[in-house]
């Protein structure tokens, strides 16, 4: 098996999900007592949350880039950033290493392209829903995206940062998300992208009118494919 490096701790709650998904699927596909060879560099998210200013993002790119280099030196053959929002600096990180960076939005876009999805909506943190770094990757795979509703953007961003990233699942927020998903399903779209690695804590991806593309699970699946593919 090939070893994969994970840039985690953004948040710790979603990094647990990555570890669980990857190891369960490796065991299911390889059988027996098999588990995934992983190296995890887990950050103190206090240093990386709520970034707004250009210099803050430059600092994040430096921190993640240095960590990525350490993972490569430790034997990782590919790298995952375990957070949708931190893919804002994915190109900067990729430029600092010689191993592949498996981009979460490309994994989602390729899956949607395979399923012939042409119109979708994204829910996630504010920067994922509104900025071009994530949206343009999906568009490059032939997916047209719904314009974000700013009322929903503000509330979903709050739920993710103030609740889910701290490991808290609130029943009122579950009801709010269900209402949002019902409203989105009334639009002229074919699917919804969970563009936050924490949202699967709150959203039942199997119990909705529209197909839901869980970015965390899709990203983890790509890691498993890499791990189990021979050199």
PDB file of C-alpha atoms in Angstrom:
ATOM      1  CA  UNK A   1       0.000   0.000   0.000  1.00  0.00           C
ATOM      2  CA  UNK A   2       1.067   3.571  -0.685  1.00  0.00           C
ATOM      3  CA  UNK A   3       1.327   5.959   2.271  1.00  0.00           C
ATOM      4  CA  UNK A   4      -0.806   9.131   2.282  1.00  0.00           C
ATOM      5  CA  UNK A   5      -0.191  12.340   4.233  1.00  0.00           C
ATOM      6  CA  UNK A   6      -3.091  14.234   5.825  1.00  0.00           C
ATOM      7  CA  UNK A   7      -3.031  17.918   6.755  1.00  0.00           C
ATOM      8  CA  UNK A   8      -5.596  17.853   9.553  1.00  0.00           C
ATOM      9  CA  UNK A   9      -6.881  19.601  12.633  1.00  0.00           C
ATOM     10  CA  UNK A  10      -8.981  21.990  10.521  1.00  0.00           C
ATOM     11  CA  UNK A  11     -11.091  21.041  12.429  1.00  0.00           C
ATOM     12  CA  UNK A  12     -10.142  18.033  14.560  1.00  0.00           C
ATOM     13  CA  UNK A  13     -13.760  16.813  14.274  1.00  0.00           C
ATOM     14  CA  UNK A  14     -13.540  16.408  10.502  1.00  0.00           C
ATOM     15  CA  UNK A  15     -10.059  14.868  10.684  1.00  0.00           C
ATOM     16  CA  UNK A  16     -11.565  12.036  12.748  1.00  0.00           C
ATOM     17  CA  UNK A  17     -14.051  11.513   9.924  1.00  0.00           C
ATOM     18  CA  UNK A  18     -11.262  11.260   7.357  1.00  0.00           C
ATOM     19  CA  UNK A  19      -9.366   8.737   9.477  1.00  0.00           C
ATOM     20  CA  UNK A  20     -12.503   6.629   9.971  1.00  0.00           C
ATOM     21  CA  UNK A  21     -13.601   6.701   6.316  1.00  0.00           C
ATOM     22  CA  UNK A  22     -10.163   5.880   4.928  1.00  0.00           C
ATOM     23  CA  UNK A  23      -9.439   3.025   7.315  1.00  0.00           C
ATOM     24  CA  UNK A  24     -12.896   1.476   7.018  1.00  0.00           C
ATOM     25  CA  UNK A  25     -12.716   1.476   3.225  1.00  0.00           C
ATOM     26  CA  UNK A  26      -9.179   0.101   3.141  1.00  0.00           C
ATOM     27  CA  UNK A  27     -10.246  -2.730   5.446  1.00  0.00           C
ATOM     28  CA  UNK A  28     -13.389  -3.367   3.380  1.00  0.00           C
ATOM     29  CA  UNK A  29     -11.498  -3.453   0.086  1.00  0.00           C
ATOM     30  CA  UNK A  30      -8.279  -5.146   1.220  1.00  0.00           C
ATOM     31  CA  UNK A  31      -9.881  -7.433   3.804  1.00  0.00           C
ATOM     32  CA  UNK A  32      -8.803  -8.947   7.077  1.00  0.00           C
ATOM     33  CA  UNK A  33      -6.986  -6.716   9.544  1.00  0.00           C
ATOM     34  CA  UNK A  34      -5.765  -4.276   6.882  1.00  0.00           C
ATOM     35  CA  UNK A  35      -5.691  -0.561   7.656  1.00  0.00           C
ATOM     36  CA  UNK A  36      -4.379   2.535   5.917  1.00  0.00           C
ATOM     37  CA  UNK A  37      -0.734   3.709   6.138  1.00  0.00           C
ATOM     38  CA  UNK A  38      -1.243   7.380   7.026  1.00  0.00           C
ATOM     39  CA  UNK A  39       0.828  10.268   8.350  1.00  0.00           C
ATOM     40  CA  UNK A  40      -1.147  13.091   9.958  1.00  0.00           C
ATOM     41  CA  UNK A  41       0.073  16.617  10.689  1.00  0.00           C
ATOM     42  CA  UNK A  42      -2.631  18.120  12.885  1.00  0.00           C
ATOM     43  CA  UNK A  43      -2.737  21.892  13.384  1.00  0.00           C
ATOM     44  CA  UNK A  44      -3.937  24.061  16.229  1.00  0.00           C
ATOM     45  CA  UNK A  45      -6.978  25.471  14.442  1.00  0.00           C
ATOM     46  CA  UNK A  46      -6.904  28.612  16.592  1.00  0.00           C
ATOM     47  CA  UNK A  47      -4.037  29.684  14.316  1.00  0.00           C
ATOM     48  CA  UNK A  48      -5.939  29.032  11.090  1.00  0.00           C
ATOM     49  CA  UNK A  49      -9.630  29.782  11.635  1.00  0.00           C
ATOM     50  CA  UNK A  50     -11.540  32.817  10.400  1.00  0.00           C
ATOM     51  CA  UNK A  51      -8.780  34.006   8.063  1.00  0.00           C
ATOM     52  CA  UNK A  52      -9.670  37.193   6.181  1.00  0.00           C
ATOM     53  CA  UNK A  53      -6.652  39.373   5.412  1.00  0.00           C
ATOM     54  CA  UNK A  54      -4.168  38.490   2.614  1.00  0.00           C
ATOM     55  CA  UNK A  55      -1.301  38.294   5.102  1.00  0.00           C
ATOM     56  CA  UNK A  56      -3.282  35.784   7.178  1.00  0.00           C
ATOM     57  CA  UNK A  57      -3.732  33.533   4.151  1.00  0.00           C
ATOM     58  CA  UNK A  58      -0.022  33.900   3.339  1.00  0.00           C
ATOM     59  CA  UNK A  59       0.766  32.727   6.866  1.00  0.00           C
ATOM     60  CA  UNK A  60      -1.563  29.752   6.399  1.00  0.00           C
ATOM     61  CA  UNK A  61       0.072  28.843   3.090  1.00  0.00           C
ATOM     62  CA  UNK A  62       3.490  28.909   4.789  1.00  0.00           C
ATOM     63  CA  UNK A  63       2.338  26.761   7.721  1.00  0.00           C
ATOM     64  CA  UNK A  64       0.611  24.183   5.536  1.00  0.00           C
ATOM     65  CA  UNK A  65       3.400  24.213   2.965  1.00  0.00           C
ATOM     66  CA  UNK A  66       6.043  23.510   5.603  1.00  0.00           C
ATOM     67  CA  UNK A  67       3.910  20.709   7.028  1.00  0.00           C
ATOM     68  CA  UNK A  68       3.386  19.250   3.557  1.00  0.00           C
ATOM     69  CA  UNK A  69       7.146  19.138   3.041  1.00  0.00           C
ATOM     70  CA  UNK A  70       7.568  17.325   6.369  1.00  0.00           C
ATOM     71  CA  UNK A  71       4.961  14.747   5.345  1.00  0.00           C
ATOM     72  CA  UNK A  72       6.715  14.180   2.025  1.00  0.00           C
ATOM     73  CA  UNK A  73      10.055  13.702   3.775  1.00  0.00           C
ATOM     74  CA  UNK A  74       8.373  11.236   6.145  1.00  0.00           C
ATOM     75  CA  UNK A  75       7.351   9.030   3.224  1.00  0.00           C
ATOM     76  CA  UNK A  76       3.945  10.269   2.073  1.00  0.00           C
ATOM     77  CA  UNK A  77       3.363   9.560  -1.631  1.00  0.00           C
ATOM     78  CA  UNK A  78       0.336  11.880  -1.930  1.00  0.00           C
ATOM     79  CA  UNK A  79      -1.254  14.601   0.182  1.00  0.00           C
ATOM     80  CA  UNK A  80      -4.770  15.564   1.289  1.00  0.00           C
ATOM     81  CA  UNK A  81      -5.854  18.829   2.919  1.00  0.00           C
ATOM     82  CA  UNK A  82      -8.614  17.738   5.303  1.00  0.00           C
ATOM     83  CA  UNK A  83     -10.668  20.936   4.932  1.00  0.00           C
ATOM     84  CA  UNK A  84     -12.552  22.450   2.011  1.00  0.00           C
ATOM     85  CA  UNK A  85     -11.903  26.049   3.042  1.00  0.00           C
ATOM     86  CA  UNK A  86      -8.122  25.618   3.287  1.00  0.00           C
ATOM     87  CA  UNK A  87      -8.013  24.601  -0.384  1.00  0.00           C
ATOM     88  CA  UNK A  88      -7.870  28.355  -0.950  1.00  0.00           C
ATOM     89  CA  UNK A  89      -4.092  27.878  -0.613  1.00  0.00           C
ATOM     90  CA  UNK A  90      -3.931  24.450  -2.297  1.00  0.00           C
ATOM     91  CA  UNK A  91      -1.949  25.684  -5.302  1.00  0.00           C
ATOM     92  CA  UNK A  92       0.615  27.328  -2.998  1.00  0.00           C
ATOM     93  CA  UNK A  93       1.034  24.082  -1.071  1.00  0.00           C
ATOM     94  CA  UNK A  94       1.251  21.949  -4.215  1.00  0.00           C
ATOM     95  CA  UNK A  95       4.070  24.165  -5.504  1.00  0.00           C
ATOM     96  CA  UNK A  96       6.168  23.329  -2.427  1.00  0.00           C
ATOM     97  CA  UNK A  97       6.081  19.529  -2.791  1.00  0.00           C
ATOM     98  CA  UNK A  98       6.892  16.993  -5.499  1.00  0.00           C
ATOM     99  CA  UNK A  99       4.129  14.511  -4.608  1.00  0.00           C
ATOM    100  CA  UNK A 100       0.524  14.871  -5.849  1.00  0.00           C
ATOM    101  CA  UNK A 101      -1.954  16.963  -3.878  1.00  0.00           C
ATOM    102  CA  UNK A 102      -5.372  15.325  -4.237  1.00  0.00           C
ATOM    103  CA  UNK A 103      -7.702  18.333  -4.532  1.00  0.00           C
ATOM    104  CA  UNK A 104     -11.089  17.909  -2.873  1.00  0.00           C
ATOM    105  CA  UNK A 105     -13.030  19.994  -5.415  1.00  0.00           C
ATOM    106  CA  UNK A 106     -11.555  18.044  -8.330  1.00  0.00           C
ATOM    107  CA  UNK A 107     -12.614  14.783  -6.674  1.00  0.00           C
ATOM    108  CA  UNK A 108     -16.162  16.102  -6.243  1.00  0.00           C
ATOM    109  CA  UNK A 109     -16.258  17.572  -9.751  1.00  0.00           C
ATOM    110  CA  UNK A 110     -15.049  14.339 -11.352  1.00  0.00           C
ATOM    111  CA  UNK A 111     -17.681  12.336  -9.466  1.00  0.00           C
ATOM    112  CA  UNK A 112     -20.445  14.724 -10.548  1.00  0.00           C
ATOM    113  CA  UNK A 113     -19.205  14.624 -14.130  1.00  0.00           C
ATOM    114  CA  UNK A 114     -19.324  10.813 -14.066  1.00  0.00           C
ATOM    115  CA  UNK A 115     -22.922  11.051 -12.812  1.00  0.00           C
ATOM    116  CA  UNK A 116     -23.795  13.607 -15.523  1.00  0.00           C
ATOM    117  CA  UNK A 117     -24.683  16.319 -12.975  1.00  0.00           C
ATOM    118  CA  UNK A 118     -24.819  19.703 -14.679  1.00  0.00           C
ATOM    119  CA  UNK A 119     -26.526  22.002 -12.141  1.00  0.00           C
ATOM    120  CA  UNK A 120     -25.698  22.067  -8.428  1.00  0.00           C
ATOM    121  CA  UNK A 121     -25.611  24.144  -5.257  1.00  0.00           C
ATOM    122  CA  UNK A 122     -22.776  24.294  -2.697  1.00  0.00           C
ATOM    123  CA  UNK A 123     -23.215  24.593   1.045  1.00  0.00           C
ATOM    124  CA  UNK A 124     -20.202  25.099   3.285  1.00  0.00           C
ATOM    125  CA  UNK A 125     -18.200  27.867   4.895  1.00  0.00           C
ATOM    126  CA  UNK A 126     -18.560  31.386   3.570  1.00  0.00           C
ATOM    127  CA  UNK A 127     -15.389  31.331   1.463  1.00  0.00           C
ATOM    128  CA  UNK A 128     -16.279  27.978  -0.133  1.00  0.00           C
ATOM    129  CA  UNK A 129     -19.787  29.171  -1.033  1.00  0.00           C
ATOM    130  CA  UNK A 130     -18.833  32.604  -2.328  1.00  0.00           C
ATOM    131  CA  UNK A 131     -15.192  32.685  -3.512  1.00  0.00           C
ATOM    132  CA  UNK A 132     -13.887  31.530  -6.870  1.00  0.00           C
ATOM    133  CA  UNK A 133     -11.105  29.178  -5.693  1.00  0.00           C
ATOM    134  CA  UNK A 134     -13.588  26.329  -5.076  1.00  0.00           C
ATOM    135  CA  UNK A 135     -16.391  27.191  -7.456  1.00  0.00           C
ATOM    136  CA  UNK A 136     -14.147  27.431 -10.520  1.00  0.00           C
ATOM    137  CA  UNK A 137     -12.770  23.910  -9.900  1.00  0.00           C
ATOM    138  CA  UNK A 138     -16.292  22.489 -10.023  1.00  0.00           C
ATOM    139  CA  UNK A 139     -17.189  24.580 -13.058  1.00  0.00           C
ATOM    140  CA  UNK A 140     -14.103  23.182 -14.832  1.00  0.00           C
ATOM    141  CA  UNK A 141     -15.782  19.764 -14.618  1.00  0.00           C
ATOM    142  CA  UNK A 142     -18.882  21.022 -16.413  1.00  0.00           C
ATOM    143  CA  UNK A 143     -21.006  21.832 -13.333  1.00  0.00           C
ATOM    144  CA  UNK A 144     -23.077  25.021 -13.313  1.00  0.00           C
ATOM    145  CA  UNK A 145     -23.497  26.428  -9.801  1.00  0.00           C
ATOM    146  CA  UNK A 146     -26.421  28.205  -8.189  1.00  0.00           C
ATOM    147  CA  UNK A 147     -25.760  31.749  -6.981  1.00  0.00           C
ATOM    148  CA  UNK A 148     -25.337  31.649  -3.182  1.00  0.00           C
ATOM    149  CA  UNK A 149     -28.161  32.969  -0.994  1.00  0.00           C
ATOM    150  CA  UNK A 150     -26.409  35.289   1.452  1.00  0.00           C
ATOM    151  CA  UNK A 151     -28.868  34.698   4.308  1.00  0.00           C
ATOM    152  CA  UNK A 152     -28.135  30.987   4.097  1.00  0.00           C
ATOM    153  CA  UNK A 153     -24.412  31.666   3.682  1.00  0.00           C
ATOM    154  CA  UNK A 154     -24.255  33.601   6.965  1.00  0.00           C
ATOM    155  CA  UNK A 155     -26.180  31.027   8.994  1.00  0.00           C
ATOM    156  CA  UNK A 156     -24.442  27.947   7.583  1.00  0.00           C
ATOM    157  CA  UNK A 157     -21.042  29.560   8.167  1.00  0.00           C
ATOM    158  CA  UNK A 158     -22.036  30.274  11.784  1.00  0.00           C
ATOM    159  CA  UNK A 159     -23.233  26.718  12.370  1.00  0.00           C
ATOM    160  CA  UNK A 160     -20.006  25.261  11.004  1.00  0.00           C
ATOM    161  CA  UNK A 161     -17.617  27.498  12.969  1.00  0.00           C
ATOM    162  CA  UNK A 162     -19.541  27.998  16.210  1.00  0.00           C
ATOM    163  CA  UNK A 163     -20.941  24.481  16.561  1.00  0.00           C
ATOM    164  CA  UNK A 164     -19.654  21.701  14.309  1.00  0.00           C
ATOM    165  CA  UNK A 165     -15.971  22.637  14.408  1.00  0.00           C
ATOM    166  CA  UNK A 166     -16.222  22.394  18.187  1.00  0.00           C
ATOM    167  CA  UNK A 167     -17.801  18.940  17.971  1.00  0.00           C
ATOM    168  CA  UNK A 168     -21.326  20.146  18.837  1.00  0.00           C
ATOM    169  CA  UNK A 169     -24.455  19.009  16.979  1.00  0.00           C
ATOM    170  CA  UNK A 170     -27.461  21.223  17.735  1.00  0.00           C
ATOM    171  CA  UNK A 171     -31.010  19.984  17.096  1.00  0.00           C
ATOM    172  CA  UNK A 172     -32.214  23.463  16.093  1.00  0.00           C
ATOM    173  CA  UNK A 173     -29.377  23.663  13.564  1.00  0.00           C
ATOM    174  CA  UNK A 174     -30.375  20.244  12.198  1.00  0.00           C
ATOM    175  CA  UNK A 175     -33.868  21.588  11.580  1.00  0.00           C
ATOM    176  CA  UNK A 176     -32.452  24.767  10.030  1.00  0.00           C
ATOM    177  CA  UNK A 177     -30.257  22.777   7.642  1.00  0.00           C
ATOM    178  CA  UNK A 178     -33.181  20.543   6.699  1.00  0.00           C
ATOM    179  CA  UNK A 179     -35.215  23.649   5.840  1.00  0.00           C
ATOM    180  CA  UNK A 180     -32.335  25.082   3.797  1.00  0.00           C
ATOM    181  CA  UNK A 181     -31.913  21.837   1.856  1.00  0.00           C
ATOM    182  CA  UNK A 182     -35.669  21.674   1.183  1.00  0.00           C
ATOM    183  CA  UNK A 183     -35.627  25.258  -0.110  1.00  0.00           C
ATOM    184  CA  UNK A 184     -32.570  24.614  -2.294  1.00  0.00           C
ATOM    185  CA  UNK A 185     -34.233  21.503  -3.749  1.00  0.00           C
ATOM    186  CA  UNK A 186     -37.023  23.742  -5.098  1.00  0.00           C
ATOM    187  CA  UNK A 187     -34.509  25.508  -7.329  1.00  0.00           C
ATOM    188  CA  UNK A 188     -33.516  24.416 -10.838  1.00  0.00           C
ATOM    189  CA  UNK A 189     -30.673  22.162  -9.724  1.00  0.00           C
ATOM    190  CA  UNK A 190     -29.833  18.451  -9.769  1.00  0.00           C
ATOM    191  CA  UNK A 191     -27.618  17.986  -6.692  1.00  0.00           C
ATOM    192  CA  UNK A 192     -26.136  19.588  -3.584  1.00  0.00           C
ATOM    193  CA  UNK A 193     -22.457  19.597  -2.636  1.00  0.00           C
ATOM    194  CA  UNK A 194     -21.535  19.414   1.057  1.00  0.00           C
ATOM    195  CA  UNK A 195     -18.582  21.766   0.777  1.00  0.00           C
ATOM    196  CA  UNK A 196     -17.596  21.506   4.434  1.00  0.00           C
ATOM    197  CA  UNK A 197     -15.921  18.472   5.950  1.00  0.00           C
ATOM    198  CA  UNK A 198     -18.000  18.970   9.129  1.00  0.00           C
ATOM    199  CA  UNK A 199     -21.459  19.084   7.553  1.00  0.00           C
ATOM    200  CA  UNK A 200     -21.927  15.322   7.448  1.00  0.00           C
ATOM    201  CA  UNK A 201     -22.243  15.568  11.242  1.00  0.00           C
ATOM    202  CA  UNK A 202     -25.491  17.468  10.686  1.00  0.00           C
ATOM    203  CA  UNK A 203     -26.864  16.301   7.333  1.00  0.00           C
ATOM    204  CA  UNK A 204     -28.164  12.831   6.523  1.00  0.00           C
ATOM    205  CA  UNK A 205     -26.877  12.444   2.981  1.00  0.00           C
ATOM    206  CA  UNK A 206     -29.228   9.515   2.325  1.00  0.00           C
ATOM    207  CA  UNK A 207     -32.462  11.246   3.361  1.00  0.00           C
ATOM    208  CA  UNK A 208     -32.914  14.130   0.961  1.00  0.00           C
ATOM    209  CA  UNK A 209     -34.907  14.824  -2.185  1.00  0.00           C
ATOM    210  CA  UNK A 210     -31.793  15.626  -4.235  1.00  0.00           C
ATOM    211  CA  UNK A 211     -28.531  13.672  -4.434  1.00  0.00           C
ATOM    212  CA  UNK A 212     -25.978  15.019  -1.948  1.00  0.00           C
ATOM    213  CA  UNK A 213     -22.282  14.867  -2.780  1.00  0.00           C
ATOM    214  CA  UNK A 214     -20.415  14.601   0.517  1.00  0.00           C
ATOM    215  CA  UNK A 215     -17.015  16.142  -0.204  1.00  0.00           C
ATOM    216  CA  UNK A 216     -15.393  14.447   2.810  1.00  0.00           C
ATOM    217  CA  UNK A 217     -16.430  10.943   1.777  1.00  0.00           C
ATOM    218  CA  UNK A 218     -15.552  11.525  -1.881  1.00  0.00           C
ATOM    219  CA  UNK A 219     -12.139  12.929  -0.917  1.00  0.00           C
ATOM    220  CA  UNK A 220     -11.493  10.000   1.427  1.00  0.00           C
ATOM    221  CA  UNK A 221     -12.498   7.555  -1.343  1.00  0.00           C
ATOM    222  CA  UNK A 222      -9.874   9.136  -3.602  1.00  0.00           C
ATOM    223  CA  UNK A 223      -7.278   8.628  -0.877  1.00  0.00           C
ATOM    224  CA  UNK A 224      -8.210   4.948  -0.628  1.00  0.00           C
ATOM    225  CA  UNK A 225      -7.931   4.549  -4.410  1.00  0.00           C
ATOM    226  CA  UNK A 226      -4.438   6.035  -4.207  1.00  0.00           C
ATOM    227  CA  UNK A 227      -3.401   3.862  -1.266  1.00  0.00           C
ATOM    228  CA  UNK A 228      -4.535   0.645  -2.941  1.00  0.00           C
ATOM    229  CA  UNK A 229      -3.193   1.380  -6.421  1.00  0.00           C
ATOM    230  CA  UNK A 230       0.141  -0.264  -7.116  1.00  0.00           C
ATOM    231  CA  UNK A 231       3.093   1.964  -8.023  1.00  0.00           C
TER     232      UNK A 231
END
